[in-house]
Short mmCIF file of C-alpha atoms in Angstrom, two decimals:
data_model
loop_
_atom_site.label_atom_id
_atom_site.label_comp_id
_atom_site.label_asym_id
_atom_site.label_seq_id
_atom_site.Cartn_x
_atom_site.Cartn_y
_atom_site.Cartn_z
CA MET N 223 118.43 85.49 89.01
CA PHE N 224 117.17 86.34 92.55
CA HIS N 225 116.47 89.85 91.98
CA VAL N 226 114.66 88.98 88.80
CA VAL N 227 112.41 86.42 90.70
CA SER N 228 112.06 88.87 93.58
CA THR N 229 111.02 91.59 91.42
CA ALA N 230 108.53 89.41 89.54
CA LEU N 231 106.81 88.22 92.79
CA LEU N 232 106.80 92.08 94.04
CA VAL N 233 104.87 92.65 90.63
CA TRP N 234 102.57 89.61 90.96
CA GLY N 235 101.80 90.39 94.68
CA THR N 236 101.07 94.40 93.99
CA TYR N 237 98.73 93.13 90.94
CA ALA N 238 96.81 90.67 93.32
CA LEU N 239 96.31 93.33 95.96
CA VAL N 240 95.08 95.91 93.57
CA ARG N 241 92.95 93.38 91.57
CA ASN N 242 91.12 92.09 94.81
CA ARG N 243 91.37 95.08 97.04
CA GLN N 244 87.54 94.84 98.04
CA GLN N 245 88.57 91.55 99.92
CA VAL N 246 91.87 92.90 101.31
CA VAL N 247 91.96 93.37 104.85
CA PRO N 248 94.79 95.92 105.55
CA ARG N 249 96.19 94.90 109.03
CA GLU N 250 96.53 91.17 107.38
CA ALA N 251 98.05 92.71 104.35
CA LEU N 252 100.83 94.67 106.40
CA GLY N 253 101.47 91.47 108.35
CA TRP N 254 102.24 89.92 105.15
CA ILE N 255 104.34 92.60 104.03
CA VAL N 256 106.16 92.77 107.39
CA LEU N 257 106.46 88.87 107.11
CA ALA N 258 108.24 88.95 103.54
CA ALA N 259 110.64 91.83 104.77
CA GLY N 260 111.71 89.82 107.95
CA ALA N 261 111.71 86.67 105.58
CA PHE N 262 113.96 88.54 102.99
CA ASN N 263 116.45 89.79 105.69
CA LEU N 264 116.60 86.29 107.25
CA TYR N 265 117.63 84.80 103.82
CA ASP N 266 119.87 87.71 102.56
CA GLY N 267 121.46 87.88 105.94
CA THR N 268 122.46 84.11 106.06
CA ILE N 269 122.64 82.86 102.72
CA GLN N 270 124.05 85.65 100.68
CA HIS N 271 126.21 87.43 103.75
CA LYS N 272 127.68 84.31 105.67
CA ILE N 273 127.48 81.23 103.44
CA LEU N 274 127.95 82.71 100.15
CA ARG N 275 129.61 86.14 101.05
CA LEU N 276 128.56 87.80 97.96
CA HIS N 277 128.39 91.26 100.04
CA GLN N 278 128.43 92.42 103.28
CA VAL N 279 126.06 94.44 105.28
CA ARG N 280 128.59 97.28 105.20
CA GLU N 281 131.39 96.72 102.76
CA GLY N 282 134.94 97.74 104.30
CA ALA N 283 133.91 97.94 107.93
CA ALA N 284 136.53 96.77 110.27
CA ASN N 285 134.17 94.36 112.08
CA ASP N 286 131.06 92.88 110.36
CA THR N 287 129.58 91.48 113.70
CA PRO N 288 127.62 94.49 114.73
CA TYR N 289 126.17 95.15 111.26
CA ASP N 290 125.54 91.43 111.22
CA VAL N 291 123.63 91.20 114.45
CA VAL N 292 121.36 94.08 113.74
CA PHE N 293 120.55 92.91 110.18
CA LEU N 294 119.63 89.54 111.33
CA THR N 295 117.73 90.82 114.16
CA THR N 296 115.33 92.51 111.79
CA ALA N 297 114.42 88.98 110.68
CA VAL N 298 112.36 88.90 113.76
CA LEU N 299 110.13 90.94 111.48
CA ALA N 300 109.33 87.76 109.98
CA ALA N 301 107.56 86.25 113.30
CA ILE N 302 105.84 89.78 114.01
CA GLY N 303 104.47 90.07 110.69
CA GLY N 304 103.29 86.34 110.59
CA ALA N 305 101.48 87.09 114.07
CA LEU N 306 99.99 90.10 112.66
CA ALA N 307 98.54 88.34 109.70
CA ILE N 308 97.37 85.29 111.55
CA ALA N 309 95.55 87.53 114.24
CA ALA N 310 93.94 90.14 111.57
CA ARG N 311 92.41 87.03 109.68
CA ARG N 312 91.10 85.42 112.96
CA SER N 313 89.51 88.78 113.81
CA GLU N 314 88.21 89.27 110.19
CA LEU N 315 86.84 85.65 110.33
CA SER N 316 85.25 86.32 113.64
CA ALA N 317 83.83 89.64 112.54
CA ARG N 318 82.36 87.72 109.52
CA HIS N 319 80.73 85.20 111.62
CA ARG N 320 79.06 87.44 113.86
CA ARG N 321 77.38 89.26 110.90
CA SER N 322 75.87 85.96 109.65
#
């Protein structure tokens, strides 16, 4: 079910980007993409790997901890992506304000 929903969101997001490509600020779009990737890693690493134990980052490893730490550290991308998206939006709004 998770993969069906995530694939549907991916298709919907791609459609929305293409449909509104004249209004898309590339840095803001990149920020949202990075935020989504980090949020996915945070969800997958905490819920599916640790709480539900559905699968591990590296199956059969003698010690999962180093893999888990690196995987969950990439969730920092969510914060970086959010900051990038907000900065790009503010920059675009400021540029529009100066033009008017």
